[in-house]
Amino acid sequence: MLMTLIQKEMMHHILSVRFIALLLMCLLLVPLTLHINYRNYLQNQINYQESVKLSGAEAEEKPPDAPDPDLEVSQLFLEPTPLSVFAKGLEESLPSYLGMTRNGVKQGSTSVSDAPLSSALGNLDFLFIVSTVFSLLALLFTFDAVAGEREAGTLRITLANALSRDLFLWSKLIGGYIVFVVPFLVSFLLGLLLLVSQGFPLGESDILLRVLSLTLVSLLYIGVFFAIGTVISTFLDNSKTALIVAFTVWVLAVLITPRVGFLTAKLIAPTRAVQSVYMEKTVIRNNLNEEKDAIVVKKIIETLGTSINFNKDQAKIAEIRKPIDAEYRQKFQEQVEKVDREYQREKKRQESVGENLSRITPTSSLTYLVMNLAKTGKIKRNTYFQTGTRYYNQLEEEYFSEIADDQFAAIMRFTSSQPSEPKKIASPPDMAETSLSETLRHSVTDLLLLCFLAVVLTTLAFLKFFRSDI
């Protein structure tokens, strides 16, 4: 009985105009979007390689020697990931490189800054298609599942036979879902074949497993919106009203609420701009340098007098300056670390509030989960900045700590008959790769929320349908 009802429901959808619209959307959008984004990834990869090569050539040609505090002595570049073809995520909004200066880590320009007009229109990728287009189509497939039958009078006739209500509703859900996901999976498979033909490394185990995870998560998300549409259909008697309500729910869930969450977070937990934090570090260095200069001058005059021969007294001056340099370097590190801690605490609190508020809707959970699976989300961003901090600490220990910029150090550099050879800068470290299991562990909240919504909404639809007066 159930299989017969499912087949009937499938034929009903296949012969409808909405199925043709779904088929066209799948065949046109999915393969074309994957193709365009992969070409964009290849260009980004070329730009990344050229930037790394140019930076290395400049360092070999003119290595930095006692640079000013704002000079970038080295850069850590962000390498694009092949999985960005599915979700661009934060990759385009992250700085293209992190510059290492004595005042701290300076962020380079972002990809978005190169094309502000196009970025204002949003990204067209697989994540956008699933979260926005397919969620709307899922509601269009289900808004009249019960309301349409009730309005046409066929629901009373159907249930007058020896047919239980649960079989009827299951046939609606399963039949519509099968008709919906088959074109989606076929178009996605065509898109993957197109990517492989262009050189996409789908055969790598990590990438293959992540693509499969993306597929399963997308199917779960579509199932959530099927459940939402069914709930709306069971609560309303008129299909036109159900359509209006379904569209309103889609606008709120997909377009408005995820953005309102972060707008609210900015009001609840404001934070400073990263440029102001960097300028604060610069002010700290300048103030400490002035204080240190005064102490160094006083100490040298007390020890050597006013008649100083910088060539003969170089060793004595260096001996006097060494403990003072170490003391003020420690003061600078302590004050800078305090500024960084405060900024990171503010930033983390604001982001946490925004994330939690936006998770009211399944679209936000899908977005966070897919971005992490595609290596363009919060995990990749945190790893990138942590690598930059680790690289800066390495340079601070090996290079920056040996540079003094008080007036006596400057005079000694210019008067020295044998200028010191510039010290070689350590190469940037490689970014750590996050395994799929670690990614899922970080994203378990969003995964459980999607599962919870699917189960609860489906249960709600059945409970309401069982208690409805047919």
Short mmCIF file of C-alpha atoms in Angstrom, two decimals:
data_model
loop_
_atom_site.label_atom_id
_atom_site.label_comp_id
_atom_site.label_asym_id
_atom_site.label_seq_id
_atom_site.Cartn_x
_atom_site.Cartn_y
_atom_site.Cartn_z
CA MET A 1 0.00 0.00 0.00
CA LEU A 2 2.75 2.45 0.96
CA MET A 3 4.74 1.81 -2.22
CA THR A 4 1.64 2.38 -4.35
CA LEU A 5 0.97 5.69 -2.64
CA ILE A 6 4.62 6.73 -3.02
CA GLN A 7 4.53 5.93 -6.75
CA LYS A 8 1.32 7.92 -7.12
CA GLU A 9 2.87 10.90 -5.33
CA MET A 10 6.01 10.68 -7.47
CA MET A 11 4.00 10.71 -10.68
CA HIS A 12 2.01 13.67 -9.41
CA HIS A 13 5.23 15.68 -8.92
CA ILE A 14 6.93 14.49 -12.12
CA LEU A 15 3.98 15.66 -14.24
CA SER A 16 3.88 19.08 -12.55
CA VAL A 17 5.50 22.33 -13.66
CA ARG A 18 7.49 22.58 -10.44
CA PHE A 19 9.43 19.43 -11.35
CA ILE A 20 10.45 20.96 -14.68
CA ALA A 21 11.62 24.07 -12.82
CA LEU A 22 13.58 21.89 -10.39
CA LEU A 23 15.17 19.91 -13.22
CA LEU A 24 16.24 23.03 -15.08
CA MET A 25 17.64 24.59 -11.91
CA CYS A 26 19.66 21.47 -11.14
CA LEU A 27 21.06 20.88 -14.61
CA LEU A 28 21.95 24.52 -15.21
CA LEU A 29 23.04 25.83 -11.83
CA VAL A 30 24.99 23.03 -10.18
CA PRO A 31 27.44 21.96 -12.95
CA LEU A 32 27.88 25.53 -14.23
CA THR A 33 28.57 26.94 -10.77
CA LEU A 34 31.11 24.22 -9.95
CA HIS A 35 32.85 24.79 -13.30
CA ILE A 36 33.10 28.57 -12.86
CA ASN A 37 34.30 28.35 -9.26
CA TYR A 38 36.96 25.80 -10.15
CA ARG A 39 38.32 28.11 -12.84
CA ASN A 40 38.36 30.86 -10.22
CA TYR A 41 40.24 28.55 -7.83
CA LEU A 42 42.89 27.80 -10.47
CA GLN A 43 43.45 31.53 -10.98
CA ASN A 44 43.70 32.08 -7.22
CA GLN A 45 46.23 29.26 -7.01
CA ILE A 46 48.36 30.91 -9.70
CA ASN A 47 48.17 34.25 -7.87
CA TYR A 48 49.19 32.56 -4.63
CA GLN A 49 52.21 30.85 -6.19
CA GLU A 50 53.35 34.06 -7.87
CA SER A 51 53.01 36.01 -4.61
CA VAL A 52 55.07 33.45 -2.69
CA LYS A 53 57.72 33.40 -5.43
CA LEU A 54 57.92 37.21 -5.59
CA SER A 55 58.15 37.52 -1.81
CA GLY A 56 61.00 34.99 -1.69
CA ALA A 57 62.86 36.73 -4.52
CA GLU A 58 62.59 40.11 -2.80
CA ALA A 59 63.88 38.65 0.47
CA GLU A 60 66.93 37.13 -1.25
CA GLU A 61 67.66 40.26 -3.29
CA LYS A 62 67.33 42.73 -0.42
CA PRO A 63 67.14 41.04 2.98
CA PRO A 64 65.88 43.35 5.75
CA ASP A 65 68.51 44.81 8.06
CA ALA A 66 67.38 46.58 11.26
CA PRO A 67 64.02 47.56 9.75
CA ASP A 68 61.69 50.16 11.14
CA PRO A 69 58.88 48.77 13.35
CA ASP A 70 56.26 48.97 10.58
CA LEU A 71 58.30 47.26 7.86
CA GLU A 72 57.14 43.76 6.87
CA VAL A 73 60.15 41.49 6.96
CA SER A 74 58.23 38.41 5.82
CA GLN A 75 54.74 37.33 4.74
CA LEU A 76 52.64 34.26 5.44
CA PHE A 77 50.36 33.78 2.43
CA LEU A 78 46.96 32.07 2.53
CA GLU A 79 46.85 29.15 0.12
CA PRO A 80 43.45 28.59 -1.56
CA THR A 81 41.82 25.21 -1.10
CA PRO A 82 40.31 23.14 -3.96
CA LEU A 83 37.15 22.59 -1.89
CA SER A 84 36.39 26.31 -2.16
CA VAL A 85 34.55 25.42 -5.39
CA PHE A 86 31.72 24.21 -3.14
CA ALA A 87 31.74 27.03 -0.60
CA LYS A 88 33.87 30.16 -0.84
CA GLY A 89 33.07 30.91 2.77
CA LEU A 90 35.55 33.15 4.54
CA GLU A 91 38.38 32.61 2.06
CA GLU A 92 37.75 35.79 0.09
CA SER A 93 37.27 37.92 3.20
CA LEU A 94 40.46 36.72 4.91
CA PRO A 95 43.66 38.72 4.35
CA SER A 96 45.67 37.36 1.44
CA TYR A 97 48.77 37.37 3.66
CA LEU A 98 49.92 38.15 7.19
CA GLY A 99 52.90 40.54 7.29
CA MET A 100 55.43 40.16 10.10
CA THR A 101 56.52 43.48 11.62
CA ARG A 102 58.16 44.39 14.91
CA ASN A 103 54.87 45.97 16.02
CA GLY A 104 53.03 42.70 15.47
CA VAL A 105 51.21 40.91 12.68
CA LYS A 106 49.87 43.19 9.96
CA GLN A 107 47.02 41.92 7.77
CA GLY A 108 47.30 42.28 4.01
CA SER A 109 44.49 43.10 1.62
CA THR A 110 41.57 40.73 1.04
CA SER A 111 40.26 39.37 -2.25
CA VAL A 112 36.98 41.17 -1.59
CA SER A 113 38.79 44.53 -1.61
CA ASP A 114 39.79 43.93 -5.23
CA ALA A 115 36.17 43.64 -6.38
CA PRO A 116 33.89 45.45 -3.91
CA LEU A 117 30.98 45.79 -6.35
CA SER A 118 30.73 42.10 -7.24
CA SER A 119 31.25 41.03 -3.64
CA ALA A 120 28.25 43.15 -2.63
CA LEU A 121 26.05 40.84 -4.71
CA GLY A 122 27.18 37.76 -2.77
CA ASN A 123 28.79 34.48 -3.79
CA LEU A 124 27.26 32.04 -6.24
CA ASP A 125 28.48 28.64 -5.16
CA PHE A 126 27.15 25.21 -4.26
CA LEU A 127 26.41 26.33 -0.70
CA PHE A 128 24.30 29.25 -1.95
CA ILE A 129 22.36 27.01 -4.35
CA VAL A 130 21.52 24.47 -1.64
CA SER A 131 20.81 26.94 1.18
CA THR A 132 18.79 29.43 -0.88
CA VAL A 133 17.47 27.94 -4.12
CA PHE A 134 16.79 24.35 -3.08
CA SER A 135 15.29 25.36 0.26
CA LEU A 136 12.71 27.47 -1.60
CA LEU A 137 12.01 24.68 -4.09
CA ALA A 138 11.58 22.21 -1.20
CA LEU A 139 8.88 24.43 0.29
CA LEU A 140 7.19 24.72 -3.13
CA PHE A 141 7.10 20.93 -3.30
CA THR A 142 5.39 20.52 0.07
CA PHE A 143 3.29 23.60 0.87
CA ASP A 144 0.14 21.98 -0.60
CA ALA A 145 0.87 18.36 0.30
CA VAL A 146 -2.06 18.28 2.73
CA ALA A 147 -3.66 21.69 2.28
CA GLY A 148 -4.15 21.13 -1.45
CA GLU A 149 -5.77 17.74 -0.91
CA ARG A 150 -8.02 19.17 1.80
CA GLU A 151 -9.00 22.15 -0.35
CA ALA A 152 -9.80 19.96 -3.36
CA GLY A 153 -11.85 17.56 -1.20
CA THR A 154 -9.76 14.51 -2.14
CA LEU A 155 -8.30 14.12 1.34
CA ARG A 156 -11.68 13.16 2.84
CA ILE A 157 -12.31 10.63 0.05
CA THR A 158 -8.81 9.12 0.34
CA LEU A 159 -8.96 8.66 4.11
CA ALA A 160 -12.51 7.30 3.90
CA ASN A 161 -10.95 4.10 2.55
CA ALA A 162 -8.98 1.68 4.66
CA LEU A 163 -5.93 3.96 4.69
CA SER A 164 -4.25 5.16 7.85
CA ARG A 165 -3.19 8.77 8.17
CA ASP A 166 0.44 7.94 8.85
CA LEU A 167 0.74 6.00 5.55
CA PHE A 168 -0.83 8.88 3.69
CA LEU A 169 1.57 11.47 5.15
CA TRP A 170 4.60 9.22 4.77
CA SER A 171 3.78 8.72 1.10
CA LYS A 172 3.62 12.50 0.66
CA LEU A 173 6.97 13.04 2.32
CA ILE A 174 8.87 10.10 0.80
CA GLY A 175 7.46 10.44 -2.72
CA GLY A 176 8.13 14.18 -2.91
CA TYR A 177 11.59 13.81 -1.39
CA ILE A 178 12.65 11.12 -3.87
CA VAL A 179 11.48 13.17 -6.85
CA PHE A 180 13.34 16.17 -5.44
CA VAL A 181 16.70 14.60 -4.58
CA VAL A 182 17.17 12.46 -7.70
CA PRO A 183 17.64 15.47 -10.05
CA PHE A 184 19.79 17.11 -7.39
CA LEU A 185 22.08 14.09 -7.08
CA VAL A 186 22.28 13.58 -10.86
CA SER A 187 23.23 17.20 -11.47
CA PHE A 188 25.76 17.08 -8.63
CA LEU A 189 27.31 13.97 -10.13
CA LEU A 190 27.54 15.68 -13.53
CA GLY A 191 29.21 18.64 -11.85
CA LEU A 192 31.76 16.37 -10.17
CA LEU A 193 32.54 14.63 -13.46
CA LEU A 194 33.06 18.04 -15.04
CA LEU A 195 35.44 19.02 -12.23
CA VAL A 196 37.42 15.78 -12.52
CA SER A 197 37.81 16.33 -16.26
CA GLN A 198 39.42 19.70 -15.45
CA GLY A 199 41.86 18.24 -12.95
CA PHE A 200 39.99 18.50 -9.64
CA PRO A 201 41.66 16.08 -7.16
CA LEU A 202 38.50 14.17 -6.22
CA GLY A 203 40.48 10.94 -5.90
CA GLU A 204 42.27 12.13 -2.77
CA SER A 205 40.77 10.36 0.23
CA ASP A 206 40.26 13.46 2.36
CA ILE A 207 38.61 15.42 -0.45
CA LEU A 208 36.39 12.50 -1.49
CA LEU A 209 35.15 11.96 2.07
CA ARG A 210 34.49 15.68 2.49
CA VAL A 211 32.51 15.81 -0.77
CA LEU A 212 30.43 12.83 0.38
CA SER A 213 29.84 14.58 3.71
CA LEU A 214 28.77 17.73 1.84
CA THR A 215 26.26 15.66 -0.11
CA LEU A 216 24.77 14.02 2.98
CA VAL A 217 24.52 17.32 4.84
CA SER A 218 22.79 18.91 1.83
CA LEU A 219 20.26 16.07 1.71
CA LEU A 220 19.61 16.50 5.44
CA TYR A 221 19.07 20.25 4.98
CA ILE A 222 16.62 19.65 2.14
CA GLY A 223 14.82 17.19 4.40
CA VAL A 224 14.46 19.89 7.07
CA PHE A 225 12.70 22.21 4.61
CA PHE A 226 10.50 19.35 3.42
CA ALA A 227 9.46 18.96 7.05
CA ILE A 228 8.85 22.73 7.38
CA GLY A 229 6.66 22.73 4.27
CA THR A 230 4.71 19.73 5.52
CA VAL A 231 4.10 21.38 8.90
CA ILE A 232 2.74 24.49 7.16
CA SER A 233 0.53 22.35 4.94
CA THR A 234 -0.97 20.43 7.86
CA PHE A 235 -1.79 23.57 9.84
CA LEU A 236 -3.54 25.42 7.00
CA ASP A 237 -6.61 24.54 4.95
CA ASN A 238 -6.04 26.83 1.96
CA SER A 239 -3.16 26.21 -0.48
CA LYS A 240 -2.80 29.90 -1.39
CA THR A 241 -2.46 30.84 2.26
CA ALA A 242 0.00 27.99 2.73
CA LEU A 243 2.10 29.31 -0.18
CA ILE A 244 2.22 32.81 1.31
CA VAL A 245 3.15 31.48 4.73
CA ALA A 246 5.80 29.16 3.23
CA PHE A 247 7.40 32.02 1.32
CA THR A 248 7.36 34.23 4.42
CA VAL A 249 9.00 31.49 6.48
CA TRP A 250 11.65 31.06 3.77
CA VAL A 251 12.45 34.79 3.70
CA LEU A 252 12.78 34.89 7.49
CA ALA A 253 14.74 31.65 7.82
CA VAL A 254 17.09 32.06 4.86
CA LEU A 255 17.50 35.76 4.17
CA ILE A 256 16.81 37.76 7.32
CA THR A 257 17.39 35.90 10.59
CA PRO A 258 21.01 34.75 9.92
CA ARG A 259 22.02 38.37 9.26
CA VAL A 260 19.98 39.86 12.10
CA GLY A 261 21.83 37.61 14.54
CA PHE A 262 25.20 39.20 13.79
CA LEU A 263 23.77 42.72 13.60
CA THR A 264 22.36 42.19 17.08
CA ALA A 265 25.70 40.81 18.27
CA LYS A 266 27.45 44.03 17.23
CA LEU A 267 25.10 45.96 19.49
CA ILE A 268 25.30 43.53 22.39
CA ALA A 269 29.06 42.90 22.23
CA PRO A 270 30.87 45.66 20.28
CA THR A 271 34.56 45.29 19.43
CA ARG A 272 37.37 47.42 18.04
CA ALA A 273 38.68 47.35 14.48
CA VAL A 274 41.90 45.42 13.86
CA GLN A 275 43.56 48.60 12.53
CA SER A 276 42.97 50.37 15.84
CA VAL A 277 44.55 47.46 17.70
CA TYR A 278 47.64 47.62 15.48
CA MET A 279 47.89 51.41 16.01
CA GLU A 280 47.62 50.87 19.75
CA LYS A 281 50.61 48.53 19.59
CA THR A 282 52.54 51.16 17.61
CA VAL A 283 51.81 53.78 20.28
CA ILE A 284 52.99 51.39 22.99
CA ARG A 285 56.27 50.80 21.16
CA ASN A 286 56.85 54.51 20.56
CA ASN A 287 56.20 55.41 24.20
CA LEU A 288 58.48 52.68 25.49
CA ASN A 289 61.19 53.66 23.01
CA GLU A 290 61.14 57.26 24.26
CA GLU A 291 61.36 56.09 27.84
CA LYS A 292 64.14 53.63 27.02
CA ASP A 293 66.13 56.24 25.05
CA ALA A 294 66.17 58.56 28.04
CA ILE A 295 67.38 55.80 30.35
CA VAL A 296 70.06 54.61 27.89
CA VAL A 297 71.41 58.12 27.37
CA LYS A 298 71.53 58.78 31.11
CA LYS A 299 73.26 55.47 31.82
CA ILE A 300 75.88 55.91 29.08
CA ILE A 301 76.69 59.46 30.15
CA GLU A 302 77.03 58.33 33.78
CA THR A 303 79.38 55.54 32.73
CA LEU A 304 81.42 56.99 29.84
CA GLY A 305 80.95 60.74 30.28
CA THR A 306 79.99 63.23 27.57
CA SER A 307 82.99 62.52 25.28
CA ILE A 308 82.09 59.26 23.56
CA ASN A 309 84.08 57.55 20.80
CA PHE A 310 81.55 55.24 19.18
CA ASN A 311 84.22 53.15 17.43
CA LYS A 312 86.28 52.52 20.57
CA ASP A 313 83.43 52.40 23.07
CA GLN A 314 81.11 50.22 20.94
CA ALA A 315 81.50 47.15 23.15
CA LYS A 316 80.92 49.15 26.36
CA ILE A 317 77.83 50.85 24.91
CA ALA A 318 76.44 47.48 23.81
CA GLU A 319 77.05 46.08 27.29
CA ILE A 320 75.21 49.02 28.89
CA ARG A 321 72.28 48.82 26.47
CA LYS A 322 71.80 45.05 26.62
CA PRO A 323 69.96 44.72 29.97
CA ILE A 324 67.91 47.86 29.27
CA ASP A 325 66.88 46.49 25.86
CA ALA A 326 65.88 43.17 27.43
CA GLU A 327 63.83 44.93 30.13
CA TYR A 328 61.89 47.11 27.70
CA ARG A 329 61.44 44.28 25.21
CA GLN A 330 59.78 42.32 28.00
CA LYS A 331 57.59 45.31 28.86
CA PHE A 332 56.55 45.66 25.22
CA GLN A 333 55.65 41.98 24.93
CA GLU A 334 53.60 42.06 28.12
CA GLN A 335 51.63 45.14 27.10
CA VAL A 336 51.09 43.90 23.53
CA GLU A 337 49.92 40.50 24.76
CA LYS A 338 47.45 42.26 27.06
CA VAL A 339 46.06 44.25 24.12
CA ASP A 340 45.80 41.10 22.01
CA ARG A 341 44.04 39.17 24.76
CA GLU A 342 41.47 41.92 25.25
CA TYR A 343 40.85 42.21 21.51
CA GLN A 344 40.52 38.46 21.02
CA ARG A 345 38.16 38.23 23.99
CA GLU A 346 35.95 40.98 22.55
CA LYS A 347 36.02 39.45 19.10
CA LYS A 348 35.30 35.94 20.34
CA ARG A 349 32.38 37.12 22.48
CA GLN A 350 30.80 39.06 19.60
CA GLU A 351 31.19 36.13 17.21
CA SER A 352 29.81 33.65 19.74
CA VAL A 353 26.72 35.79 20.33
CA GLY A 354 26.17 36.20 16.58
CA GLU A 355 26.61 32.49 15.91
CA ASN A 356 24.20 31.40 18.62
CA LEU A 357 21.54 33.91 17.60
CA SER A 358 21.79 32.98 13.92
CA ARG A 359 21.50 29.26 14.68
CA ILE A 360 17.77 29.76 15.22
CA THR A 361 17.46 28.89 11.53
CA PRO A 362 18.75 25.73 9.79
CA THR A 363 20.39 27.85 7.08
CA SER A 364 23.04 29.14 9.48
CA SER A 365 23.82 25.63 10.73
CA LEU A 366 24.20 24.41 7.14
CA THR A 367 26.45 27.36 6.29
CA TYR A 368 28.82 26.83 9.22
CA LEU A 369 28.94 23.08 8.65
CA VAL A 370 29.54 23.23 4.89
CA MET A 371 32.19 25.95 5.20
CA ASN A 372 34.15 23.86 7.69
CA LEU A 373 33.84 20.78 5.47
CA ALA A 374 35.08 22.85 2.50
CA LYS A 375 38.01 24.22 4.56
CA THR A 376 36.83 27.79 4.11
CA GLY A 377 35.16 28.34 7.47
CA LYS A 378 35.97 29.22 11.03
CA ILE A 379 38.41 26.34 11.52
CA LYS A 380 40.54 27.43 8.54
CA ARG A 381 40.47 31.06 9.68
CA ASN A 382 41.56 30.20 13.22
CA THR A 383 44.35 27.94 11.95
CA TYR A 384 45.56 30.69 9.61
CA PHE A 385 45.83 33.32 12.35
CA GLN A 386 47.30 30.85 14.84
CA THR A 387 50.00 29.98 12.29
CA GLY A 388 50.69 33.68 11.82
CA THR A 389 51.05 34.17 15.57
CA ARG A 390 53.37 31.19 15.84
CA TYR A 391 55.49 32.54 12.98
CA TYR A 392 55.67 35.99 14.60
CA ASN A 393 56.77 34.48 17.93
CA GLN A 394 59.49 32.57 16.10
CA LEU A 395 60.74 35.76 14.40
CA GLU A 396 60.55 37.65 17.69
CA GLU A 397 62.82 35.10 19.32
CA GLU A 398 65.25 34.64 16.42
CA TYR A 399 65.33 38.08 14.76
CA PHE A 400 63.32 40.96 16.26
CA SER A 401 64.79 40.52 19.77
CA GLU A 402 68.28 41.30 18.44
CA ILE A 403 67.24 44.66 16.92
CA ALA A 404 67.61 47.84 18.96
CA ASP A 405 66.26 51.15 17.67
CA ASP A 406 67.36 53.73 20.24
CA GLN A 407 69.53 56.66 19.11
CA PHE A 408 72.81 55.06 20.21
CA ALA A 409 72.03 51.89 18.26
CA ALA A 410 71.33 54.00 15.16
CA ILE A 411 74.58 55.95 15.56
CA MET A 412 76.57 52.75 16.00
CA ARG A 413 75.08 51.24 12.85
CA PHE A 414 76.06 54.25 10.77
CA THR A 415 79.53 54.75 12.31
CA SER A 416 80.54 51.10 12.40
CA SER A 417 83.36 50.35 9.97
CA GLN A 418 82.20 46.77 9.59
CA PRO A 419 78.42 46.70 9.20
CA SER A 420 76.89 43.42 10.30
CA GLU A 421 75.56 40.99 7.76
CA PRO A 422 71.77 40.86 7.56
CA LYS A 423 70.43 37.81 9.33
CA LYS A 424 68.46 35.32 7.26
CA ILE A 425 64.72 35.36 7.97
CA ALA A 426 63.10 32.01 8.77
CA SER A 427 60.65 30.77 6.15
CA PRO A 428 56.93 30.80 7.02
CA PRO A 429 55.70 27.53 8.57
CA ASP A 430 53.17 25.31 6.85
CA MET A 431 49.57 25.51 8.02
CA ALA A 432 48.33 22.47 9.91
CA GLU A 433 45.66 20.43 8.13
CA THR A 434 42.48 19.58 10.01
CA SER A 435 41.21 16.03 9.57
CA LEU A 436 37.61 15.26 8.68
CA SER A 437 36.95 13.73 12.09
CA GLU A 438 38.28 16.88 13.78
CA THR A 439 36.11 19.02 11.50
CA LEU A 440 32.99 17.05 12.38
CA ARG A 441 33.85 17.28 16.06
CA HIS A 442 34.01 21.08 15.80
CA SER A 443 30.75 21.14 13.80
CA VAL A 444 28.78 18.62 15.86
CA THR A 445 26.47 21.35 17.21
CA ASP A 446 25.30 22.35 13.73
CA LEU A 447 24.94 18.73 12.63
CA LEU A 448 22.84 17.85 15.66
CA LEU A 449 20.69 20.95 15.19
CA LEU A 450 19.82 19.92 11.63
CA CYS A 451 18.98 16.38 12.76
CA PHE A 452 16.94 17.73 15.67
CA LEU A 453 14.93 20.07 13.42
CA ALA A 454 14.26 17.31 10.89
CA VAL A 455 12.94 14.94 13.57
CA VAL A 456 10.98 17.51 15.58
CA LEU A 457 9.31 19.16 12.58
CA THR A 458 8.37 15.81 11.03
CA THR A 459 6.91 14.69 14.36
CA LEU A 460 4.99 17.95 14.68
CA ALA A 461 3.51 17.49 11.21
CA PHE A 462 2.32 13.97 12.05
CA LEU A 463 0.86 14.99 15.42
CA LYS A 464 -1.07 17.87 13.86
CA PHE A 465 -2.30 15.70 10.98
CA PHE A 466 -3.50 12.96 13.36
CA ARG A 467 -5.54 15.50 15.35
CA SER A 468 -6.93 17.39 12.34
CA ASP A 469 -10.62 17.28 11.57
CA ILE A 470 -10.81 16.02 8.02
#
